[in-house]
Every structure is written in structure tokens, then in C-alpha cells.
Amino acid sequence: MIEEKILIVEDDEDLPELWKEELEEAGDQCTKVIVAASYSEALEYAAAGDIAYCLLDLGLPEHRGEDPVEIRDPDVCKWGFAALREISAQNPHVDVAIVSRFADQRAVTKVQSRLLREGLPIRRILNKNLHAEDESLAADWYLAKIKADTHGLDDLADTFQRLGLRVVHPLERRLARILWQKAEPRRTGPLPIIVLRGETRAGKDRWAAAFAEFLNDRDPNQDRRPVARIDVGHLGGRQSGEAARIDLFGCRNFQNMADAAGVFERATAYRRANRFVHQLQQGAAGGVLARSGDDVDYGASSVAHLVEFGNLPTECQQLLLSVLDSNVGTGATVQPAGGGGLSLPVGCAVVLTTNADIENRVVRSDKLVAGALREDLYRRLRKEPDGWLEVPSLRVMGSDAVFAHLQHALNAEAERPVTIRPGTKQLLDDLCEEGRLDMEGINTIVTAFVRSGDRMLMTEHVRPAMELESTVLKPHPPANRPPEGFRETIQRKFSGRRREGLLGLLNHTEDPNFPAPELEWTYSEAGQINKRLKEMGIPLAVRKEQGGSYYLERVHTRESTGS
């Protein structure tokens, strides 16, 4: 159970009396109210326990006694951004409203753009320069949200426990928060598209399952969405594209499709349960079956989980692209194999997982070969906001995260605190240093310990994990990681604000926690920069998102794709 709190990062004297009274009344009814006069105080409260709600003034000073500021530019809010990152890292379920003194709407837009780029959990921005009656309306909105949204926190904790999903590292907390937000119920529009990338055995399947549970838990009015997990490397038994199309998009007249290798035989083997036949008829992208007793009904909505989607057969990539482009709710359809012109509605969320360096597989559609990914499909997936996510591996998170996961799993299985012998701890430390301890290794250790019936974790419990195939891998490259030498090239070939802007974008691309620069480039200037980058043979380009902020994107030229 998560303890509910409100953290108000506001000066007592500066907070409007009406807000104080209403927030204190809410605190008496359902939560604890904490008032902090500076960010240093706020961070002390943040570390003390789980925070459910935060009303944050970005214009407050770092320390007590300093004057608050009016915000004209995000750089003024450096202490506010730092505090917000820390609060959200320590409290992954926090829900934040921003209240501050903004000079104008342009300042609000700039701050909002920065917050969105950093993936911080902001629900609303309020301007304290508004009139008192407007502030009253904002307070009413905030209190109503506090009273209406408490059930989601318990659902999240229960979901973690049900899935055995251990969230101990800031990278994991950030991923959990983004997936939870992406699963927000939608009355209209497409269901989410998520791409999860990570090393082998990083736990991508667990996160995909968690996202499906988030979808189910966050919308109590929606029937539970079943999950179709499809290893695209085995679609159609590695046979014809038509067989892969059957598995992915369904088949109406399956008796007439026996020539599609392996499909009819599998359908016959499962005919007594009548499951696989219905799944073939419906297909993963059209919604998989939902069981009720002995009856099998079609699920109008589902989660299609495509494993190693980089291996998707070339015949299916265009079909998947069509589904993604037309996934606008009830209007999207897909035609299954043998359908005779009939189409099935598409109402599914799509989760794609891979451990491959997808960027090196992207080619133009007219150059498509087995094992390659269509460039237009790749670009469509990259358009999804917060949809292209890295699953952190234990090797990347470090030994502290490994021990936290291991200790959590041992205590949960033994239903008591488990002690690790010092010599065993040193052995585990060495395995972490070599990158040989992943989620599978932890599960192997826990299984050996439980079977032994011992009271302490000892070296013999770790040996089975040491016998697993080594998983020492290079770090998985971020989607837009620049090529080697790019920084030096910028410093030599560019000058002035172009050089400073590109260096800032480079820093943000390599480390998302580094704040992105606010650039005032025109489209013409950005075009000139891209032209020079292309002339230098660097497969990167400056792009501008809808919110008005620039970012670096990797482009796939003939040289970089081999096309």
C-alpha cells in the first residue's frame, strides 16, 4: 500500500490563503500536507517516503530566505527542474501540477516543452500571475483530482506484486512511470504503440506483460485485454509469407489453407479446445480470443506483443505499417488470409520488443531483403511520443541494482529476510563486474536457494548461474547515438550559436538527463546545418518537433544503410 501524501513546494507566506485552506482541508480528509519553503527542504521530505501528489513552484529559490523569481526562460528554473527530477526518481508514482509566476504564455510554452522532453510527470501548469478567481478554479481542479485518482496508485503496486516486477533503480522507475502514463484510458483515438529495446535477458517480456496489465488495471470499464505473444522469427513455422500473414493477421477459411506449412496441423492438434482455430480466424492484430468458461469469444481489443520485430517477414511489414497508420480507433481494419474481401476491425495496442541494433537494419522499401526493416515502418514507429523505450539491463544499472533485485527476490520467495554470506557477496560482485549476472541468473540463484532449504545464501547457490551461457554484451546503443568523432567535427566545422546549439543537442542525445538547449534557429538555418552535415557524410539531421524544440535524428543514407 502506497502512503498518500501531498508535497507542496511553496512558501507559507506566498501561498494564497484560499489554496492553503482547501489543501489543508483535503489533507485532513485523505492525505498529509507538507509545506516546504525551499527546494532543499522539499528534497528532504521527498526522501522520507512515497509522495502521491506534488504542487510545485518552479520559481522558488534553492534555499530559504532567497526571493522567488518570475519565469521568462527555462534556465531560470534550474533548481525546480533538479528538484522535480529527484522527486520523480524517488517517487515513480508522483502526480505533479506546476504553479509559478510566468512572464507570458511564451515562457509557459518553453517550460512545458522542456518538461515533456525530459519525460517528467506533469499534468498541468498554472500561472500564479492570474487573477484570484482563476486561482480558485485551479485549486478546485486539483482537489478534485486528488479525490478521484487515488485508486490508480494501489492498482500499480498490486500489478507490480502480481507480476513479480521489481522496480529498484531510477531507470526502471522512469520506465514504469512512462508505461503507466501510456496506458491511460482513451475514449477515442488509437491505442498505444510501444517499442521496447534492450539486451538479451534484460526482462523485456516482463515489461510488455506489465504494460498489458497497466492497460487492464487503468480502465475498469474495459473488458480485460488478452495478450497475443508472437515470436516473429517463428511466424508460419519459418515458412511462406502467407503462413506468417495467417499467424499475424488471421485466416477466415483455414481448411483451405492447409498448404500453408504447419498451420492446419497445429489447428487440428488444438481443435478439441477450439482455441487455435479461433485465434487463426481472428488474428493477433484484430484482437485475440478472450475465454469465458468453455466458450471462446472474439476480443475487440487486445495487446499484440511481437517479439524480435526486426525479424518480421518482409511480406508482413507493409501490412503492419498499414495497421499502424490506420489505427485510429474503430475505423481501422485488416484483411486476413483467405478472407474473401472481408476485413477484421483493429482495436489493439501494439508492443514490439527487440535486442537488435535496428538502425543498422533499416533500408528503403524498394531495397528490402530478409532480415531488413522498411525505412517507412521504422520512421512510423519513431513518431510515437515516448513510444521508443530502452529496457535497462542489470549490467548497465550496476551492482547495487543487482543486489537489490536479488535481495528482493530472496526475501519474497523465503518470506523472511535472507542473509548473504560475505564471500558469496564478493563472488556476486565479480559476476556483476564481468556483466554475467542478469535476470535469468538471479532467478536461477533464487531457485537453487529455495530448493536447498538453507538459511543463508552461499556460494553453492550461485554456481548454477555461473554455468549459464555468458551474457556479456556491449551496451545497447541509444536510437540516435551519433557516430564517433562527431563532437570534434562540430568544433572544427561550426562556429558561434550553431556550434553551441549542436553541442547542446549532442549532449542531450547522448544523455537524456542533460537538459536540451532552447534554440531560436529558423527553418532556413536548420536546413543549412543539415546540408553541411550531409556534405560531411554524417548520418544525422536536425529536426523540429511540434512543440517547437529541436532534436537530433539519425538519418539513413545510402552509405549508412548499404542500400
Coordinates of C-alpha atoms in Angstrom, one line a residue:
M1 CA 0.0 0.0 0.0
I2 CA 1.5 3.4 -1.0
E3 CA 1.2 6.1 1.6
E4 CA -0.6 9.0 0.1
K5 CA 0.9 12.5 0.6
I6 CA 0.8 15.9 -0.9
L7 CA 4.1 17.7 -1.2
I8 CA 3.6 21.4 -1.6
V9 CA 6.8 23.1 -2.6
E10 CA 5.5 26.6 -1.7
D11 CA 6.4 29.3 0.7
D12 CA 3.9 29.5 3.5
E13 CA 3.6 33.3 3.3
D14 CA 3.3 33.3 -0.5
L15 CA 0.7 30.6 -0.9
P16 CA -2.8 32.2 -1.5
E17 CA -4.9 31.7 1.6
L18 CA -7.7 30.1 -0.4
W19 CA -5.4 27.4 -1.6
K20 CA -4.0 26.9 1.9
E21 CA -7.4 26.3 3.4
E22 CA -8.7 24.0 0.7
L23 CA -5.5 21.9 0.6
E24 CA -5.3 21.6 4.4
E25 CA -9.0 20.5 4.4
A26 CA -8.1 17.8 1.8
G27 CA -5.2 16.8 4.0
D28 CA -7.5 16.3 6.9
Q29 CA -9.8 14.1 4.8
C30 CA -7.4 11.9 2.8
T31 CA -3.7 12.9 2.8
K32 CA -0.9 14.5 4.6
V33 CA 0.0 18.1 3.6
I34 CA 3.7 19.1 3.7
V35 CA 4.7 22.7 3.1
A36 CA 8.3 23.5 2.1
A37 CA 9.8 26.9 1.8
S38 CA 12.7 25.9 -0.4
Y39 CA 13.9 23.0 -2.6
S40 CA 16.4 21.8 -0.1
E41 CA 13.6 21.3 2.3
A42 CA 11.4 19.7 -0.4
L43 CA 14.1 17.1 -1.2
E44 CA 14.4 16.1 2.5
Y45 CA 10.6 15.4 2.5
A46 CA 10.9 13.6 -0.8
A47 CA 13.4 11.2 0.5
A48 CA 11.3 10.4 3.6
G49 CA 8.6 8.4 1.8
D50 CA 6.4 7.9 -1.2
I51 CA 4.7 11.0 -2.5
A52 CA 1.5 10.8 -4.4
Y53 CA 0.8 14.4 -5.3
C54 CA 3.1 17.4 -5.7
L55 CA 2.2 21.1 -6.2
L56 CA 5.4 22.6 -7.3
D57 CA 6.5 26.2 -7.8
L58 CA 9.3 26.2 -10.3
G59 CA 10.3 29.8 -9.3
L60 CA 11.2 29.1 -5.7
P61 CA 14.9 29.7 -4.7
E62 CA 17.3 27.0 -3.8
H63 CA 17.5 28.0 -0.1
R64 CA 15.2 29.6 2.4
G65 CA 15.4 33.4 2.6
E66 CA 16.1 34.0 -1.1
D67 CA 13.4 35.7 -3.2
P68 CA 11.3 33.8 -5.7
V69 CA 11.6 34.8 -9.4
E70 CA 9.3 35.4 -12.4
I71 CA 10.0 32.8 -15.1
R72 CA 10.9 34.1 -18.5
D73 CA 13.0 31.2 -19.6
P74 CA 13.5 27.5 -18.5
D75 CA 17.1 28.3 -17.5
V76 CA 15.7 30.3 -14.6
C77 CA 14.1 27.1 -13.3
K78 CA 17.3 25.0 -12.9
W79 CA 16.6 24.3 -9.2
G80 CA 13.0 23.5 -9.9
F81 CA 13.9 21.0 -12.7
A82 CA 16.6 19.4 -10.4
A83 CA 14.1 19.0 -7.6
L84 CA 11.4 17.6 -9.8
R85 CA 13.8 15.1 -11.3
E86 CA 14.8 14.0 -7.9
I87 CA 11.3 13.8 -6.5
S88 CA 10.0 11.8 -9.5
A89 CA 13.0 9.4 -9.4
Q90 CA 12.4 8.6 -5.7
N91 CA 8.6 8.5 -6.1
P92 CA 7.8 7.0 -9.5
H93 CA 4.0 7.3 -9.0
V94 CA 4.1 11.0 -8.2
D95 CA 1.5 13.3 -9.9
V96 CA 2.6 16.9 -10.4
A97 CA 0.9 20.2 -11.1
I98 CA 3.2 23.2 -11.7
V99 CA 2.2 26.6 -10.3
S100 CA 4.5 29.6 -10.8
R101 CA 4.8 33.2 -11.9
F102 CA 5.3 33.1 -15.7
A103 CA 6.0 36.3 -17.5
D104 CA 3.9 35.4 -20.5
Q105 CA 2.5 32.5 -22.5
R106 CA 5.7 32.1 -24.4
A107 CA 7.5 31.3 -21.1
V108 CA 4.8 28.7 -20.3
T109 CA 5.3 27.0 -23.7
K110 CA 9.0 26.9 -23.3
V111 CA 8.9 25.3 -19.9
Q112 CA 6.2 22.9 -21.0
S113 CA 8.3 21.8 -23.9
R114 CA 11.3 21.2 -21.6
L115 CA 9.2 19.2 -19.2
L116 CA 7.8 17.0 -22.0
R117 CA 11.2 16.3 -23.5
E118 CA 12.6 15.2 -20.1
G119 CA 9.6 12.9 -19.6
L120 CA 8.7 14.4 -16.2
P121 CA 5.2 13.6 -14.8
I122 CA 3.4 16.9 -15.3
R123 CA -0.4 17.1 -15.5
R124 CA -1.0 20.8 -15.6
I125 CA 0.8 24.2 -15.5
L126 CA -0.8 27.0 -13.6
N127 CA 0.2 30.7 -13.8
K128 CA 0.2 32.5 -10.4
N129 CA 0.0 35.8 -12.2
L130 CA -3.6 35.0 -12.9
H131 CA -6.5 36.7 -11.1
A132 CA -7.7 35.3 -7.7
E133 CA -10.9 33.8 -9.2
D134 CA -8.8 31.8 -11.7
E135 CA -6.6 30.5 -9.0
S136 CA -9.7 29.3 -7.1
L137 CA -10.8 27.4 -10.2
A138 CA -7.4 25.8 -10.4
A139 CA -7.5 24.8 -6.8
D140 CA -10.9 23.2 -7.3
W141 CA -9.5 21.2 -10.2
Y142 CA -6.5 20.0 -8.2
L143 CA -8.5 18.9 -5.2
A144 CA -11.0 17.0 -7.4
K145 CA -8.1 15.2 -9.0
I146 CA -6.7 14.2 -5.6
K147 CA -10.1 12.7 -4.5
A148 CA -10.7 10.9 -7.8
D149 CA -7.4 9.4 -8.7
T150 CA -6.2 7.5 -5.6
H151 CA -7.2 4.0 -6.9
G152 CA -4.6 4.1 -9.6
L153 CA -1.7 4.1 -7.2
D154 CA -2.9 0.9 -5.4
D155 CA -3.5 -0.7 -8.8
L156 CA 0.1 0.0 -9.8
A157 CA 1.5 -1.5 -6.6
D158 CA -0.7 -4.6 -6.9
T159 CA 0.3 -5.0 -10.5
F160 CA 4.0 -5.0 -9.6
Q161 CA 3.4 -7.6 -6.9
R162 CA 1.3 -9.8 -9.2
L163 CA 3.9 -9.8 -12.0
G164 CA 6.9 -10.1 -9.6
L165 CA 8.1 -6.9 -11.3
R166 CA 10.8 -5.4 -9.1
V167 CA 11.4 -1.7 -9.6
V168 CA 14.6 -0.7 -7.7
H169 CA 16.6 1.6 -10.0
P170 CA 15.8 5.2 -11.3
L171 CA 15.9 3.9 -14.9
E172 CA 13.3 1.2 -14.0
R173 CA 11.1 3.7 -12.1
R174 CA 11.2 6.1 -15.1
L175 CA 10.2 3.2 -17.5
A176 CA 7.4 2.1 -15.2
R177 CA 6.1 5.7 -15.0
I178 CA 6.1 6.2 -18.8
L179 CA 4.3 2.8 -19.4
W180 CA 1.7 3.7 -16.7
Q181 CA 1.1 7.0 -18.4
K182 CA 0.9 5.5 -21.8
A183 CA -1.8 3.1 -20.5
E184 CA -4.1 5.9 -19.6
P185 CA -7.7 5.1 -20.7
R186 CA -8.7 6.6 -24.1
R187 CA -12.2 7.1 -25.3
T188 CA -11.2 7.9 -28.8
G189 CA -8.1 7.7 -30.9
P190 CA -5.5 4.9 -31.3
L191 CA -4.3 2.6 -28.6
P192 CA -0.6 2.9 -27.8
I193 CA 2.3 1.6 -29.8
I194 CA 5.3 0.8 -27.7
V195 CA 8.8 -0.3 -28.8
L196 CA 10.9 -1.9 -26.0
R197 CA 14.6 -2.3 -26.8
G198 CA 17.2 -3.9 -24.6
E199 CA 19.9 -6.5 -24.2
T200 CA 19.2 -10.3 -24.2
R201 CA 17.6 -11.3 -20.9
A202 CA 17.0 -7.7 -19.8
G203 CA 13.4 -8.6 -19.0
K204 CA 11.6 -7.1 -22.0
D205 CA 8.8 -9.7 -21.8
R206 CA 8.1 -8.8 -18.2
W207 CA 7.8 -5.1 -19.1
A208 CA 5.5 -6.0 -22.0
A209 CA 3.3 -8.0 -19.7
A210 CA 3.3 -5.2 -17.2
F211 CA 2.1 -2.7 -19.8
A212 CA -0.8 -5.1 -20.7
E213 CA -1.7 -5.2 -17.0
F214 CA -1.5 -1.4 -16.8
L215 CA -4.0 -1.2 -19.7
N216 CA -6.3 -3.6 -17.9
D217 CA -6.0 -2.1 -14.5
R218 CA -6.4 1.6 -15.5
D219 CA -9.7 1.1 -17.3
P220 CA -12.1 -0.8 -15.1
N221 CA -14.9 -0.3 -17.7
Q222 CA -13.0 -2.2 -20.4
D223 CA -13.0 -6.0 -20.6
R224 CA -9.6 -7.4 -19.8
R225 CA -7.4 -7.3 -22.9
P226 CA -5.7 -10.7 -23.6
V227 CA -2.2 -10.7 -24.9
A228 CA -1.0 -12.4 -28.1
R229 CA 2.7 -13.0 -27.8
I230 CA 4.2 -13.8 -31.2
D231 CA 7.8 -14.5 -31.9
V232 CA 8.0 -13.1 -35.4
G233 CA 11.1 -15.2 -36.1
H234 CA 8.8 -18.3 -36.0
L235 CA 5.8 -16.9 -37.8
G236 CA 4.3 -19.5 -40.0
G237 CA 6.9 -22.1 -38.9
R238 CA 9.6 -20.1 -40.8
Q239 CA 7.8 -20.9 -44.0
S240 CA 5.9 -18.9 -46.5
G241 CA 4.9 -15.3 -46.1
E242 CA 1.3 -16.4 -46.4
A243 CA 1.7 -18.6 -43.3
A244 CA 3.2 -15.6 -41.4
R245 CA 0.3 -13.5 -42.5
I246 CA -2.1 -16.1 -41.1
D247 CA -0.5 -16.1 -37.7
L248 CA -0.2 -12.3 -37.6
F249 CA -3.5 -11.2 -39.2
G250 CA -5.7 -14.3 -39.1
C251 CA -7.4 -16.6 -41.6
R252 CA -11.1 -17.0 -42.4
N253 CA -11.2 -20.2 -44.3
F254 CA -8.5 -22.1 -42.5
Q255 CA -9.5 -25.5 -44.0
N256 CA -8.4 -24.2 -47.4
M257 CA -5.1 -23.0 -46.2
A258 CA -3.6 -26.4 -45.3
D259 CA -0.8 -25.8 -47.8
A260 CA 0.5 -23.0 -45.6
A261 CA 3.1 -25.1 -43.9
G262 CA 2.3 -26.2 -40.4
V263 CA -0.8 -24.1 -39.8
F264 CA -3.5 -26.6 -40.5
E265 CA -1.6 -29.3 -38.5
R266 CA -1.4 -27.0 -35.5
A267 CA -5.1 -26.1 -35.8
T268 CA -6.0 -29.8 -35.9
A269 CA -4.0 -30.5 -32.8
Y270 CA -5.7 -27.8 -30.8
R271 CA -9.2 -28.3 -32.3
R272 CA -10.6 -30.1 -29.3
A273 CA -10.0 -27.0 -27.1
N274 CA -11.2 -24.9 -30.1
R275 CA -8.6 -22.2 -29.2
F276 CA -6.2 -22.1 -32.1
V277 CA -8.8 -22.2 -34.8
H278 CA -10.5 -19.1 -33.3
Q279 CA -7.1 -17.4 -32.9
L280 CA -6.4 -18.0 -36.6
Q281 CA -9.7 -16.7 -37.6
Q282 CA -9.2 -13.5 -35.6
G283 CA -5.5 -12.9 -35.8
A284 CA -3.3 -11.0 -33.4
A285 CA -3.8 -7.6 -34.9
G286 CA -7.5 -8.0 -35.0
G287 CA -7.8 -8.9 -31.3
V288 CA -7.1 -12.2 -29.8
L289 CA -9.5 -14.6 -28.1
A290 CA -10.9 -14.0 -24.6
R291 CA -12.1 -17.1 -22.9
S292 CA -15.2 -17.4 -20.7
G293 CA -15.7 -20.9 -19.4
D294 CA -15.7 -23.3 -22.3
D295 CA -16.8 -20.7 -24.8
V296 CA -14.4 -18.7 -26.9
D297 CA -15.3 -15.1 -27.8
Y298 CA -13.5 -12.7 -30.0
G299 CA -11.8 -9.8 -28.1
A300 CA -12.4 -6.5 -29.8
S301 CA -9.4 -5.1 -28.1
S302 CA -6.1 -6.8 -27.2
V303 CA -2.4 -6.4 -26.9
A304 CA -0.3 -7.7 -29.8
H305 CA 3.2 -8.4 -28.5
L306 CA 5.6 -9.0 -31.4
V307 CA 8.9 -10.4 -30.1
E308 CA 12.0 -9.5 -32.1
F309 CA 10.0 -7.5 -34.6
G310 CA 13.2 -6.7 -36.6
N311 CA 12.8 -10.3 -38.0
L312 CA 9.3 -9.6 -39.2
P313 CA 8.9 -11.3 -42.7
T314 CA 9.1 -8.8 -45.5
E315 CA 5.6 -9.7 -46.6
C316 CA 4.1 -8.7 -43.3
Q317 CA 5.9 -5.4 -42.8
Q318 CA 3.7 -3.4 -45.3
L319 CA 0.6 -4.9 -43.6
L320 CA 1.8 -3.9 -40.2
L321 CA 2.6 -0.4 -41.4
S322 CA -0.9 -0.1 -42.8
V323 CA -2.4 -1.2 -39.4
L324 CA -0.3 1.3 -37.5
D325 CA -1.1 4.2 -40.0
S326 CA -4.8 3.4 -39.8
N327 CA -5.1 2.6 -36.1
V328 CA -7.4 5.4 -35.3
G329 CA -10.0 3.5 -33.2
T330 CA -12.9 1.7 -34.8
G331 CA -12.1 2.7 -38.4
A332 CA -9.0 0.6 -38.8
T333 CA -9.3 -2.8 -40.4
V334 CA -7.1 -5.6 -41.7
Q335 CA -7.9 -8.3 -44.2
P336 CA -6.9 -11.8 -43.1
A337 CA -5.7 -14.5 -45.4
G338 CA -8.5 -16.3 -47.2
G339 CA -10.9 -13.6 -46.2
G340 CA -12.7 -13.2 -49.5
G341 CA -12.6 -9.4 -49.2
L342 CA -13.8 -9.4 -45.6
S343 CA -11.9 -7.3 -43.0
L344 CA -11.5 -7.5 -39.3
P345 CA -11.6 -4.4 -37.0
V346 CA -8.3 -3.4 -35.4
G347 CA -8.5 -2.3 -31.8
C348 CA -5.2 -3.4 -30.3
A349 CA -2.3 -1.9 -28.5
V350 CA 1.0 -3.0 -30.1
V351 CA 4.1 -3.8 -28.2
L352 CA 7.3 -4.5 -30.2
T353 CA 10.4 -5.9 -28.5
T354 CA 13.9 -6.4 -29.8
N355 CA 17.5 -6.7 -28.8
A356 CA 18.9 -5.8 -32.2
D357 CA 20.5 -2.7 -33.4
I358 CA 17.6 -1.8 -35.5
E359 CA 19.1 1.3 -37.1
N360 CA 21.7 -0.8 -38.9
R361 CA 18.9 -2.9 -40.5
V362 CA 16.8 0.0 -42.0
V363 CA 16.6 0.1 -45.8
R364 CA 14.4 1.7 -48.3
S365 CA 11.3 -0.4 -49.1
D366 CA 12.5 -1.0 -52.7
K367 CA 15.7 -2.5 -51.3
L368 CA 14.0 -4.7 -48.8
V369 CA 15.6 -8.1 -48.2
A370 CA 15.2 -10.8 -45.5
G371 CA 16.3 -9.5 -42.1
A372 CA 15.9 -5.9 -43.0
L373 CA 13.4 -3.3 -41.8
R374 CA 11.4 -1.0 -44.0
E375 CA 12.5 2.6 -43.6
D376 CA 8.9 3.9 -43.6
L377 CA 7.9 1.4 -40.9
Y378 CA 10.9 2.5 -38.8
R379 CA 10.0 6.2 -39.2
R380 CA 6.4 5.5 -38.3
L381 CA 7.5 3.8 -35.1
R382 CA 9.9 6.7 -34.2
K383 CA 7.0 9.1 -34.4
E384 CA 5.3 7.7 -31.3
P385 CA 5.8 10.1 -28.4
D386 CA 7.5 8.3 -25.5
G387 CA 7.0 5.1 -27.5
W388 CA 10.6 4.1 -28.1
L389 CA 11.9 2.9 -24.8
E390 CA 15.1 1.3 -23.5
V391 CA 14.8 -1.6 -21.0
P392 CA 17.8 -1.2 -18.7
S393 CA 19.8 -4.3 -18.1
L394 CA 21.2 -5.2 -14.7
R395 CA 24.7 -4.9 -16.2
V396 CA 24.0 -1.2 -17.1
M397 CA 22.3 -0.5 -13.8
G398 CA 25.3 -1.7 -11.8
S399 CA 25.9 -4.0 -8.8
D400 CA 23.7 -2.0 -6.4
A401 CA 20.7 -2.8 -8.6
V402 CA 21.7 -6.4 -9.0
F403 CA 21.9 -6.9 -5.2
A404 CA 18.6 -5.0 -4.7
H405 CA 16.8 -7.3 -7.2
L406 CA 18.4 -10.4 -5.7
Q407 CA 17.6 -9.5 -2.1
H408 CA 14.0 -8.6 -3.1
A409 CA 13.6 -12.0 -4.8
L410 CA 15.2 -14.0 -2.0
N411 CA 13.1 -12.3 0.7
A412 CA 9.9 -12.7 -1.3
E413 CA 10.5 -16.4 -2.0
A414 CA 11.6 -17.3 1.5
E415 CA 9.0 -15.0 3.1
R416 CA 11.7 -13.7 5.5
P417 CA 14.9 -11.6 5.3
V418 CA 17.7 -13.6 3.8
T419 CA 21.4 -13.0 4.7
I420 CA 24.1 -13.2 2.0
R421 CA 27.5 -14.5 3.2
P422 CA 30.4 -12.1 2.7
G423 CA 32.3 -14.5 0.5
T424 CA 29.2 -15.0 -1.7
K425 CA 28.7 -11.3 -1.9
Q426 CA 32.2 -10.9 -3.3
L427 CA 31.5 -13.6 -5.9
L428 CA 28.3 -11.9 -6.9
D429 CA 30.3 -8.6 -7.1
D430 CA 32.8 -10.2 -9.5
L431 CA 30.0 -11.6 -11.7
C432 CA 28.4 -8.1 -11.9
E433 CA 31.7 -6.6 -12.8
E434 CA 32.0 -9.1 -15.7
G435 CA 28.4 -8.5 -16.8
R436 CA 27.5 -12.1 -16.3
L437 CA 24.5 -11.7 -13.9
D438 CA 21.2 -10.9 -15.5
M439 CA 17.5 -11.6 -14.6
E440 CA 17.8 -15.2 -15.6
G441 CA 20.8 -15.6 -13.4
I442 CA 19.0 -14.1 -10.4
N443 CA 16.1 -16.4 -10.9
T444 CA 18.4 -19.4 -11.1
I445 CA 20.1 -18.4 -7.9
V446 CA 16.8 -17.9 -6.1
T447 CA 15.6 -21.3 -7.3
A448 CA 18.7 -23.1 -6.1
F449 CA 18.5 -21.4 -2.7
V450 CA 14.8 -22.3 -2.2
R451 CA 15.4 -25.9 -3.1
S452 CA 18.3 -26.2 -0.7
G453 CA 16.3 -25.1 2.3
D454 CA 19.3 -23.2 3.7
R455 CA 19.0 -20.1 5.9
M456 CA 21.8 -18.1 4.2
L457 CA 22.8 -17.6 0.6
M458 CA 26.0 -19.3 -0.1
T459 CA 28.4 -19.9 -2.9
E460 CA 26.9 -23.2 -4.0
H461 CA 23.6 -21.4 -4.7
V462 CA 25.4 -19.1 -7.2
R463 CA 27.2 -21.8 -9.1
P464 CA 24.2 -22.8 -11.3
A465 CA 24.0 -19.2 -12.5
M466 CA 27.7 -19.2 -13.4
E467 CA 27.1 -22.2 -15.7
L468 CA 24.6 -20.2 -17.8
E469 CA 25.7 -19.0 -21.2
S470 CA 27.6 -15.8 -20.7
T471 CA 25.6 -12.7 -21.4
V472 CA 28.5 -10.2 -21.6
L473 CA 27.2 -7.8 -24.3
K474 CA 28.2 -4.3 -25.4
P475 CA 25.8 -1.6 -24.2
H476 CA 22.8 -1.3 -26.4
P477 CA 23.3 2.0 -28.4
P478 CA 20.6 4.7 -28.0
A479 CA 18.4 5.1 -31.1
N480 CA 20.1 8.3 -32.2
R481 CA 23.7 7.8 -30.9
P482 CA 26.0 9.8 -33.1
P483 CA 29.0 8.2 -34.8
E484 CA 32.5 8.5 -33.3
G485 CA 34.2 11.8 -33.8
F486 CA 31.0 13.9 -34.3
R487 CA 31.8 16.2 -31.4
E488 CA 35.3 17.1 -32.8
T489 CA 33.8 17.7 -36.2
I490 CA 31.3 20.2 -34.8
Q491 CA 34.0 22.1 -33.0
R492 CA 36.1 22.3 -36.2
K493 CA 33.4 22.9 -38.8
F494 CA 30.9 25.1 -37.0
S495 CA 31.1 28.3 -35.0
G496 CA 29.0 30.7 -32.9
R497 CA 25.5 29.7 -31.9
R498 CA 25.3 26.9 -34.4
R499 CA 28.3 25.2 -32.8
E500 CA 26.9 25.8 -29.3
G501 CA 23.4 24.6 -30.3
L502 CA 24.7 21.4 -31.9
L503 CA 26.9 20.6 -28.9
G504 CA 23.9 21.1 -26.6
L505 CA 21.8 18.8 -28.8
L506 CA 24.6 16.2 -28.8
N507 CA 24.8 16.3 -25.0
H508 CA 21.1 15.7 -24.7
T509 CA 21.1 12.9 -27.3
E510 CA 23.9 11.0 -25.6
D511 CA 22.3 11.6 -22.1
P512 CA 18.6 12.4 -21.9
N513 CA 19.1 13.7 -18.4
F514 CA 21.2 16.5 -19.8
P515 CA 18.8 19.5 -20.5
A516 CA 18.2 20.2 -24.2
P517 CA 19.1 23.7 -25.4
E518 CA 16.4 26.2 -26.3
L519 CA 17.3 27.2 -29.8
E520 CA 16.0 30.1 -31.9
W521 CA 17.0 28.7 -35.3
T522 CA 14.9 29.4 -38.3
Y523 CA 13.9 26.6 -40.7
S524 CA 16.3 28.0 -43.2
E525 CA 19.2 27.9 -40.8
A526 CA 18.3 24.4 -39.7
G527 CA 18.2 23.4 -43.4
Q528 CA 21.7 24.9 -44.0
I529 CA 23.0 22.9 -41.0
N530 CA 21.6 19.7 -42.3
K531 CA 23.1 20.4 -45.7
R532 CA 26.5 20.7 -44.2
L533 CA 26.1 17.6 -42.1
K534 CA 25.1 15.7 -45.2
E535 CA 28.1 17.0 -47.1
M536 CA 30.4 15.9 -44.3
G537 CA 28.9 12.3 -44.5
I538 CA 27.5 12.4 -41.0
P539 CA 24.2 10.5 -40.9
L540 CA 22.5 12.9 -38.5
A541 CA 20.0 15.7 -39.1
V542 CA 18.4 18.5 -37.0
R543 CA 14.6 18.0 -36.7
K544 CA 11.9 20.2 -35.1
E545 CA 9.1 18.6 -33.1
Q546 CA 5.6 20.0 -32.9
G547 CA 6.2 21.8 -29.6
G548 CA 8.9 23.9 -31.4
S549 CA 12.0 22.2 -29.9
Y550 CA 14.9 20.9 -32.0
Y551 CA 16.5 17.5 -31.7
L552 CA 19.0 15.3 -33.5
E553 CA 17.7 12.3 -35.6
R554 CA 19.8 9.6 -37.2
V555 CA 19.1 9.5 -41.0
H556 CA 19.8 6.5 -43.2
T557 CA 21.7 7.4 -46.3
R558 CA 22.9 5.0 -48.9
E559 CA 26.2 4.9 -47.2
S560 CA 24.8 4.2 -43.7
T561 CA 22.2 1.6 -44.8
G562 CA 24.1 -0.1 -47.5
S563 CA 21.2 0.5 -49.9

